[in-house]
Amino acid sequence: MREPRRFDVVVIGGGNAALCAALAARERGASVLVLEKAPEPERGGNSLFTAGGFRFAHTGLEDLRKDVIPDLTPGEATSVEVAPYPEESFHDDLMRLTENLSDPDLADVLVTRSRPTVVWMRSHGVRWILMFGRQSFRVEGTHRFWGGLSVEAVGGGPGLVQALYARAQALGVEVRYATKATRLLLSDQGAIRGVVYRSLQGFGEITAGAVVLAAGGFEANPEWRTRYLGAGWELARVRGTRHNTGDGIRMALEVGAQPYGHWSGCHAVAWDANAPPFGDRRVGDLFQKHSYPLGLIVNLRGERFVDEGADFRNYTYAKYGREILKQPHRVAFQLFDQKVVALLREEYLIREVTKAEGPTIDALATKLEIDAEGLVRTVREFNAAVQPGEFNPAILDRKGTRGITPPKSNWALPLDTPPFVGYAVTCGITFTFGGLRVNTRAEVLDTEDRPIPGLYAAGELVGGLFYQNYPGGAGLMAGAVFGKLAGEHAAEYTTRAS
Ligand SMILES: Cc1cc2nc3c(=O)[nH]c(=O)nc-3n(C[C@H](O)[C@H](O)[C@H](O)COP(=O)(O)OP(=O)(O)OC[C@H]3O[C@@H](n4cnc5c(N)ncnc54)[C@H](O)[C@@H]3O)c2cc1C
């Protein structure tokens, strides 16, 4: 059934990128409809499952206090150390991690618009705080932030999503839940003219001046995972929403959009071995296990297979899920001793954790069903390879190993202080890297590099930014930056065209 009402901008998706697009379009005076495939209690996509951490360029704590976290009291500020994170550093991190493959134009937009977009979100009711718990270590009474990521939304992902929906409602954005977009409609001239959707009442058709696609990647689609990421990926656990099945990408490809980016790549992490197949909104991201730089990671044979201390966790965690998937039975174990257990992140303390403890390495191996002989040998060789030096988790301390493969390049302490603790993890997929090609106005390009008139995209389904690896906190930031751009340009286009 074709609805009589026309919307200037229809946004497909209900996460961070979609809501930023909706707010930006509404701010420009457009009438805006958001179609969210999930029912209302499941709204918010992967954005809801996050810690709400945003990576953006700034020049240090005083800069942040101006217009991002002005509520930090002078007393609090004296015990905090946040190193400047200039645009060049953000850009260099992105390029270093993506093997220089990140699209330079898109990377430039992400970096240069990151800080202004964070301030813009604040003007729409998103409040920011420092990520004390996850991104800082207390060193001599001072909270030292590390790894270029220091700010999160108040209330984490749920707080972020709540704030964005509240603002959308206040501005008069219409949201329809349990409404799945299925097809894009083009005019004879090849411009967007509407969307076909399916709701509980059946199929319907909406006329739209422009459409913003923000429906996430294809991480929750086991068939596409196997097809594009490779054999075995159908067995990965999905960390977030079950609704991101590649619909937005498929719909765009069907009207001639250009596939772009690292289609066989994804963000995947160490995730509790007994986590459910999809994210649990109550537990959120706490199934992740991200303190491995403080210990050792081994497989069922008791063998190490990655450099746990290659870099800050923000720069290694997104690629280590793939390494875990390659191990026997897709499991690995993170091992720690009493020298570091007090430094483990909050996610190690949840009730739903797969953990064992033992007075000896042998006993721990037996409890975790790791080959005991193999593990004892690995730990003996590792301990003997640890070099002297001062351990400092807040910096790359270069306290490494010598003579073993793989090495541990930073934070190498012998595993020698019982009781020993071990956590069983598997591969949890976060989001996929391949998607659609957009230009710096967030317009979707066709296979001849021309914008498809009236079609915009933002968030996970945009390809070209992330290859091989990813700097923590860049996903939400990219979604917000390109979401805002998509909303602005969609509103401009539709008012110009009408
Ligand atoms: C556990 C976890 C923790 C994370 N932590 C962080 C973090 O701290 N910082 C960070 O930067 N990134 C983090 N990420 C990555 C981050 O979630 C994503 O980069 C970001 O949320 C993507 O936003 P999005 O709006 O593109 O997608 P989503 O938020 O996933 O939204 C996609 C939306 O599209 C909807 N949808 C799908 N198909 C259709 C359809 N056919 N019709 C209508 N709607 C549709 C979905 O229901 C959903 O609402 C994390 C991810 C997970 C899973």
XYZ file of C-alpha atoms and ligand atoms in Angstrom:
551
model
C 0.000 0.000 0.000
C 1.324 3.422 -0.923
C 1.067 5.956 1.879
C -0.317 9.380 0.995
C 2.229 11.279 3.132
C 5.618 12.203 1.702
C 8.707 12.658 3.896
C 11.613 14.854 2.876
C 14.101 12.393 4.343
C 13.600 8.737 5.264
C 16.345 7.302 7.435
C 16.764 3.523 7.398
C 18.150 2.231 10.696
C 17.824 3.127 14.343
C 21.370 3.372 15.751
C 23.827 6.196 16.301
C 24.474 6.962 12.615
C 20.756 6.950 11.782
C 19.806 9.187 14.681
C 22.596 11.670 13.933
C 21.372 11.803 10.336
C 17.782 12.293 11.465
C 18.714 15.129 13.837
C 20.877 16.875 11.242
C 18.146 16.660 8.595
C 15.466 17.854 11.006
C 17.686 20.714 12.115
C 17.724 21.829 8.475
C 13.920 21.894 8.438
C 13.249 18.573 6.682
C 10.384 16.289 7.653
C 12.062 13.073 8.793
C 10.917 9.484 9.201
C 13.125 6.842 10.831
C 12.438 3.208 9.967
C 13.837 0.872 12.627
C 13.674 -2.843 11.859
C 13.875 -3.769 15.534
C 10.856 -3.597 17.800
C 11.067 -0.698 20.261
C 12.530 -2.725 23.166
C 15.385 -3.775 20.833
C 15.992 -0.380 19.231
C 19.395 1.220 18.922
C 21.375 -1.352 16.922
C 24.963 -2.060 17.871
C 25.230 1.488 19.157
C 23.284 0.437 22.236
C 25.743 -2.353 23.045
C 28.744 -0.039 23.132
C 30.528 1.665 25.960
C 29.749 4.875 24.092
C 33.476 5.562 23.601
C 34.223 8.178 20.912
C 37.676 8.758 19.421
C 38.194 12.357 18.347
C 40.978 14.872 17.955
C 41.619 17.359 20.764
C 44.513 19.211 22.314
C 44.301 17.862 25.847
C 42.291 18.153 29.035
C 41.865 21.938 28.992
C 40.526 21.726 25.457
C 38.045 19.016 26.507
C 36.908 21.087 29.471
C 35.910 23.974 27.181
C 32.916 22.446 25.440
C 32.995 18.651 25.721
C 33.187 17.963 29.457
C 32.797 21.409 31.060
C 31.305 19.756 34.154
C 34.661 18.285 35.254
C 35.474 20.090 38.507
C 38.899 21.758 38.955
C 39.552 19.251 41.788
C 38.905 16.281 39.513
C 40.975 17.829 36.755
C 44.103 17.975 38.928
C 44.200 14.178 39.246
C 43.744 13.494 35.526
C 46.285 13.351 32.717
C 44.925 13.291 29.167
C 47.582 13.656 26.509
C 46.683 15.813 23.517
C 45.359 13.796 20.585
C 45.920 16.088 17.602
C 44.374 15.472 14.210
C 47.721 14.227 12.906
C 47.823 11.497 15.580
C 44.271 10.355 14.824
C 45.089 10.321 11.122
C 48.385 8.469 11.684
C 46.721 5.852 13.915
C 44.004 5.254 11.334
C 46.516 4.895 8.510
C 48.974 2.776 10.518
C 46.280 0.332 11.603
C 44.670 0.056 8.182
C 48.004 -0.497 6.393
C 47.513 2.904 4.701
C 44.444 1.582 2.917
C 41.860 3.853 4.526
C 40.331 6.102 1.849
C 42.264 9.366 2.312
C 39.274 11.625 1.622
C 36.960 9.765 4.000
C 39.713 9.530 6.615
C 40.248 13.270 6.376
C 36.539 13.932 6.915
C 36.433 11.580 9.902
C 39.437 13.159 11.567
C 38.746 16.836 10.911
C 35.051 16.640 11.730
C 35.410 14.448 14.784
C 35.688 17.122 17.458
C 33.057 19.511 16.000
C 30.652 16.570 15.739
C 31.152 15.645 19.392
C 30.347 19.244 20.336
C 27.315 19.201 18.013
C 26.054 16.011 19.695
C 26.391 17.733 23.030
C 24.151 20.521 21.699
C 21.592 17.762 21.080
C 21.655 16.466 24.622
C 24.455 13.857 24.584
C 26.572 14.345 27.712
C 30.216 13.276 27.854
C 32.505 12.002 30.613
C 36.055 10.685 30.847
C 36.423 6.892 30.507
C 38.083 6.402 33.885
C 37.322 2.695 34.245
C 38.446 1.425 30.865
C 40.946 3.840 29.409
C 43.094 4.981 32.301
C 45.459 3.471 34.836
C 46.085 5.126 38.176
C 49.789 5.870 38.403
C 51.066 7.642 41.534
C 47.632 9.078 42.318
C 47.006 10.340 38.774
C 44.553 8.830 36.257
C 46.674 8.514 33.123
C 44.654 8.048 29.957
C 46.241 5.998 27.201
C 45.688 5.050 23.576
C 43.941 8.135 22.163
C 40.484 7.315 23.494
C 39.355 9.096 26.649
C 35.711 10.189 26.376
C 32.427 8.268 26.462
C 28.753 9.188 26.452
C 27.137 9.347 29.884
C 25.335 6.033 30.373
C 27.490 4.312 27.720
C 25.709 2.975 24.623
C 22.274 2.849 26.277
C 22.714 6.442 27.504
C 23.793 7.582 24.051
C 20.841 5.921 22.326
C 18.397 7.216 24.924
C 19.658 10.789 24.526
C 19.481 10.678 20.721
C 15.950 9.242 20.633
C 14.759 11.767 23.226
C 16.101 14.579 21.088
C 14.625 13.143 17.900
C 11.240 12.930 19.552
C 11.525 16.491 20.878
C 12.326 17.768 17.378
C 9.382 15.950 15.801
C 11.178 13.112 14.024
C 8.742 10.252 13.425
C 10.077 6.788 14.327
C 8.462 3.532 13.256
C 9.637 0.377 15.019
C 9.446 -3.195 13.759
C 9.491 -1.710 10.273
C 12.054 -3.176 7.945
C 13.029 -1.369 4.760
C 13.187 -3.888 1.942
C 13.680 -1.963 -1.309
C 14.612 1.447 -2.676
C 12.424 3.046 -5.340
C 13.970 5.087 -8.150
C 12.405 7.550 -10.553
C 12.845 7.152 -14.299
C 15.758 9.583 -13.976
C 17.456 7.275 -11.497
C 16.807 9.452 -8.435
C 15.498 8.139 -5.129
C 11.722 8.493 -4.872
C 10.824 6.225 -1.996
C 11.187 3.092 0.071
C 9.299 -0.182 0.326
C 9.038 -1.544 3.855
C 7.592 -4.474 5.673
C 5.882 -4.013 9.039
C 3.657 -6.280 11.114
C 0.758 -5.103 8.928
C 2.479 -6.169 5.697
C 4.240 -4.307 2.900
C 3.960 -0.556 2.376
C 5.493 2.164 0.252
C 6.623 5.613 1.355
C 7.469 8.535 -0.907
C 10.724 10.195 0.091
C 12.703 13.157 -1.201
C 15.919 11.477 -0.060
C 16.965 8.352 1.799
C 19.782 7.896 4.305
C 20.931 4.305 4.700
C 22.240 3.618 8.208
C 21.193 -0.006 8.652
C 24.518 -1.408 9.870
C 26.777 -4.044 8.347
C 26.207 -7.758 7.714
C 27.756 -9.195 10.873
C 24.485 -10.789 11.993
C 24.006 -12.627 8.693
C 25.802 -15.998 8.886
C 25.386 -16.656 5.193
C 26.998 -13.364 4.149
C 29.703 -13.794 6.797
C 30.684 -17.110 5.282
C 30.400 -15.755 1.770
C 32.530 -12.642 2.319
C 34.649 -13.196 5.448
C 35.355 -16.857 4.759
C 34.771 -20.369 6.034
C 34.292 -20.621 9.777
C 32.862 -17.137 10.239
C 29.343 -18.537 10.399
C 30.441 -19.920 13.782
C 31.448 -16.599 15.328
C 29.297 -15.104 18.072
C 27.636 -11.796 17.281
C 28.440 -9.186 19.919
C 25.524 -6.897 19.212
C 22.160 -6.721 17.503
C 20.710 -9.582 15.472
C 19.158 -7.057 13.071
C 22.271 -5.997 11.111
C 21.980 -8.478 8.262
C 23.267 -6.356 5.377
C 19.847 -5.114 4.221
C 20.996 -1.547 3.586
C 23.988 -2.717 1.579
C 21.867 -5.136 -0.457
C 19.198 -2.531 -1.236
C 21.813 -0.046 -2.413
C 23.670 -2.597 -4.565
C 20.354 -3.474 -6.202
C 20.018 0.117 -7.450
C 23.577 0.246 -8.774
C 25.632 1.366 -5.773
C 29.334 0.623 -5.733
C 30.688 -1.962 -3.298
C 33.734 -0.563 -1.519
C 36.239 -1.335 1.191
C 37.474 -4.470 2.895
C 34.673 -6.942 2.200
C 36.543 -9.861 3.713
C 37.493 -7.857 6.812
C 35.752 -7.230 10.081
C 36.166 -6.091 13.648
C 36.208 -9.123 15.958
C 37.393 -9.500 19.540
C 37.942 -11.871 22.435
C 34.435 -12.617 23.738
C 33.377 -14.919 26.568
C 33.376 -18.527 25.369
C 29.867 -19.064 26.719
C 28.289 -15.834 25.527
C 24.970 -16.240 23.672
C 24.819 -16.219 19.830
C 23.789 -12.522 19.761
C 24.301 -9.655 22.175
C 22.486 -9.591 25.498
C 21.273 -6.042 26.185
C 21.533 -6.595 29.920
C 25.215 -7.552 29.776
C 26.051 -5.176 26.908
C 29.717 -5.280 25.939
C 30.868 -6.941 29.176
C 31.358 -10.334 27.520
C 34.456 -8.785 25.952
C 37.762 -9.577 27.640
C 40.227 -6.799 26.913
C 42.896 -6.938 29.617
C 45.011 -9.495 27.747
C 47.980 -7.074 27.427
C 48.525 -7.764 31.139
C 48.798 -11.543 30.725
C 49.175 -14.397 28.260
C 46.830 -15.805 25.615
C 47.058 -19.523 24.792
C 45.022 -22.054 22.844
C 43.844 -25.555 23.835
C 47.342 -26.894 23.152
C 48.735 -24.415 25.670
C 50.507 -22.456 22.914
C 50.684 -18.701 22.532
C 49.713 -17.389 19.101
C 49.760 -13.545 19.263
C 51.899 -10.810 20.773
C 49.640 -9.812 23.670
C 51.631 -6.615 24.196
C 52.142 -5.549 20.583
C 50.421 -2.218 21.284
C 47.749 -0.648 23.501
C 44.637 -2.818 23.486
C 42.822 -0.097 21.438
C 45.088 -0.968 18.530
C 45.127 -4.778 18.712
C 41.790 -5.971 20.119
C 39.805 -5.625 16.882
C 42.092 -7.987 14.955
C 42.689 -10.626 17.630
C 39.167 -12.076 17.392
C 40.102 -13.370 13.948
C 43.210 -15.055 15.406
C 41.072 -16.776 18.040
C 38.657 -18.055 15.386
C 41.620 -19.861 13.750
C 42.472 -21.811 16.932
C 41.255 -25.352 17.687
C 37.561 -25.257 18.630
C 37.694 -21.463 18.224
C 38.688 -20.962 21.852
C 41.535 -19.296 23.667
C 42.420 -18.600 27.277
C 43.658 -15.411 28.872
C 45.899 -16.143 31.847
C 46.871 -13.800 34.666
C 48.591 -14.028 38.024
C 48.108 -12.138 41.262
C 50.521 -9.362 40.266
C 47.967 -7.997 37.787
C 44.496 -9.240 38.743
C 43.695 -5.955 40.476
C 44.265 -4.173 37.162
C 41.736 -6.253 35.181
C 38.858 -4.322 33.645
C 35.333 -4.438 35.034
C 34.215 -7.050 32.485
C 36.248 -9.713 34.328
C 34.042 -9.274 37.395
C 30.651 -10.088 35.875
C 28.656 -13.095 37.001
C 28.456 -14.453 33.436
C 32.171 -15.139 33.124
C 33.917 -18.365 32.092
C 36.744 -18.460 34.595
C 38.923 -20.927 36.493
C 41.557 -20.533 39.168
C 44.379 -22.829 40.217
C 47.317 -22.883 42.636
C 49.661 -24.084 39.886
C 49.813 -23.741 36.098
C 49.228 -27.476 35.858
C 46.074 -27.274 37.986
C 44.774 -24.297 36.022
C 45.363 -26.158 32.752
C 43.382 -29.140 34.011
C 40.445 -26.958 35.071
C 40.338 -25.156 31.730
C 40.911 -28.385 29.756
C 44.105 -27.003 28.211
C 46.886 -29.493 27.413
C 48.784 -29.288 30.726
C 52.171 -30.321 29.419
C 51.965 -27.778 26.630
C 50.919 -24.976 28.952
C 53.579 -25.697 31.567
C 56.227 -25.655 28.807
C 54.887 -22.391 27.334
C 54.823 -20.628 30.691
C 58.316 -21.891 31.595
C 59.742 -20.613 28.296
C 57.815 -17.355 28.534
C 58.969 -16.626 32.096
C 62.579 -17.302 31.125
C 62.272 -14.920 28.158
C 60.985 -11.915 30.146
C 63.500 -9.063 30.116
C 64.161 -6.720 33.030
C 62.594 -3.256 33.052
C 59.903 -1.223 34.741
C 56.330 -2.395 34.186
C 53.945 0.500 33.423
C 50.566 -0.307 31.849
C 49.807 3.357 31.068
C 52.634 3.638 28.526
C 54.274 1.380 25.947
C 56.871 0.325 28.529
C 58.957 -1.843 26.156
C 59.322 -4.405 28.911
C 59.330 -7.341 26.535
C 60.532 -10.874 25.957
C 63.560 -12.138 24.069
C 64.001 -15.361 22.125
C 60.419 -16.632 21.909
C 57.858 -16.606 19.103
C 55.580 -14.771 19.163
C 57.286 -12.204 21.376
C 55.477 -10.108 23.935
C 56.630 -6.569 23.179
C 55.324 -4.613 26.173
C 54.157 -5.306 29.717
C 55.850 -8.738 29.899
C 55.778 -9.981 33.475
C 56.505 -13.608 34.409
C 53.399 -15.644 35.207
C 54.643 -16.810 38.607
C 52.432 -15.516 41.414
C 49.612 -17.927 42.327
C 46.753 -18.440 42.399
C 46.623 -18.251 38.613
C 43.398 -17.266 36.875
C 42.236 -18.093 33.354
C 39.317 -16.866 31.252
C 37.973 -18.822 28.267
C 37.166 -16.716 25.213
C 35.995 -17.197 21.656
C 35.638 -14.914 18.638
C 32.926 -12.260 18.883
C 32.249 -10.328 15.685
C 31.497 -6.642 16.154
C 30.927 -5.282 12.662
C 31.975 -5.794 9.054
C 34.308 -3.457 7.160
C 33.013 -3.796 3.588
C 30.075 -1.752 2.351
C 29.057 1.097 0.094
C 31.143 3.824 -1.440
C 30.273 7.348 -0.363
C 31.910 10.668 -1.136
C 32.772 13.377 1.388
C 29.133 14.546 1.339
C 27.989 11.033 2.326
C 26.337 10.600 -1.081
C 26.270 6.981 -2.242
C 28.252 6.536 -5.461
C 27.316 4.224 -8.292
C 29.741 1.901 -10.045
C 30.786 4.780 -12.322
C 31.630 6.985 -9.291
C 28.565 9.202 -9.764
C 26.267 10.026 -6.825
C 22.919 8.244 -6.914
C 20.644 11.300 -6.595
C 18.958 11.415 -3.196
C 20.796 8.443 -1.675
C 23.096 8.898 1.332
C 24.781 6.473 3.736
C 26.474 6.480 7.119
C 27.790 4.135 9.780
C 28.851 0.525 9.575
C 27.539 0.048 6.036
C 29.993 2.577 4.611
C 33.097 0.867 3.229
C 36.562 2.260 2.757
C 37.475 3.558 6.202
C 38.609 0.425 8.015
C 40.871 -2.305 6.624
C 42.520 -5.149 8.571
C 42.240 -3.330 11.897
C 40.566 -0.430 13.605
C 41.338 2.147 16.308
C 38.927 1.717 19.259
C 36.204 4.357 19.428
C 36.303 5.169 15.698
C 33.065 3.320 14.807
C 30.685 5.538 16.709
C 32.678 8.588 15.664
C 32.527 7.658 11.981
C 28.789 6.965 12.274
C 28.176 10.352 13.871
C 30.386 12.307 11.459
C 28.937 10.733 8.315
C 25.436 10.544 9.807
C 25.440 14.288 10.394
C 26.799 14.942 6.896
C 24.265 12.569 5.343
C 21.367 14.226 7.160
C 22.491 17.733 6.244
C 23.050 16.986 2.580
C 19.886 14.887 2.273
C 17.853 17.787 3.683
C 19.525 20.270 1.350
C 19.003 18.004 -1.644
C 15.355 17.368 -0.947
C 14.513 21.023 -0.364
C 16.418 21.977 -3.524
C 14.664 19.284 -5.553
C 11.116 20.089 -4.340
C 29.522 -4.893 21.999
C 29.954 -3.734 21.150
C 30.711 -2.701 21.717
C 31.149 -1.638 20.924
N 31.800 -0.588 21.519
C 32.113 0.515 20.780
C 32.635 1.702 21.381
O 32.731 1.825 22.616
N 33.003 2.719 20.558
C 32.827 2.673 19.202
O 33.171 3.609 18.501
N 32.258 1.586 18.622
C 31.889 0.535 19.369
N 31.291 -0.542 18.766
C 31.017 -0.459 17.314
C 29.756 0.396 17.125
O 28.682 -0.259 17.717
C 29.412 0.639 15.692
O 30.508 1.147 14.998
C 28.287 1.684 15.590
O 27.375 1.550 16.636
C 27.560 1.505 14.309
O 26.501 2.414 14.266
P 25.439 2.293 13.122
O 24.426 3.334 13.403
O 26.106 2.245 11.808
O 24.822 0.831 13.314
P 23.841 0.277 14.430
O 23.932 1.044 15.683
O 24.084 -1.179 14.518
O 22.409 0.543 13.830
C 21.926 -0.169 12.709
C 20.432 -0.091 12.766
O 19.855 -0.505 11.540
C 18.679 -1.238 11.822
N 18.343 -2.004 10.613
C 18.998 -3.063 10.070
N 18.375 -3.449 8.930
C 17.316 -2.620 8.762
C 16.266 -2.527 7.784
N 16.180 -3.367 6.746
N 15.325 -1.549 7.933
C 15.348 -0.693 9.000
N 16.318 -0.756 9.959
C 17.291 -1.687 9.819
C 19.048 -2.034 13.048
O 17.917 -2.520 13.723
C 19.804 -0.973 13.840
O 18.936 -0.174 14.583
C 30.833 -1.611 19.544
C 30.043 -2.617 18.987
C 29.588 -3.665 19.785
C 28.722 -4.709 19.158
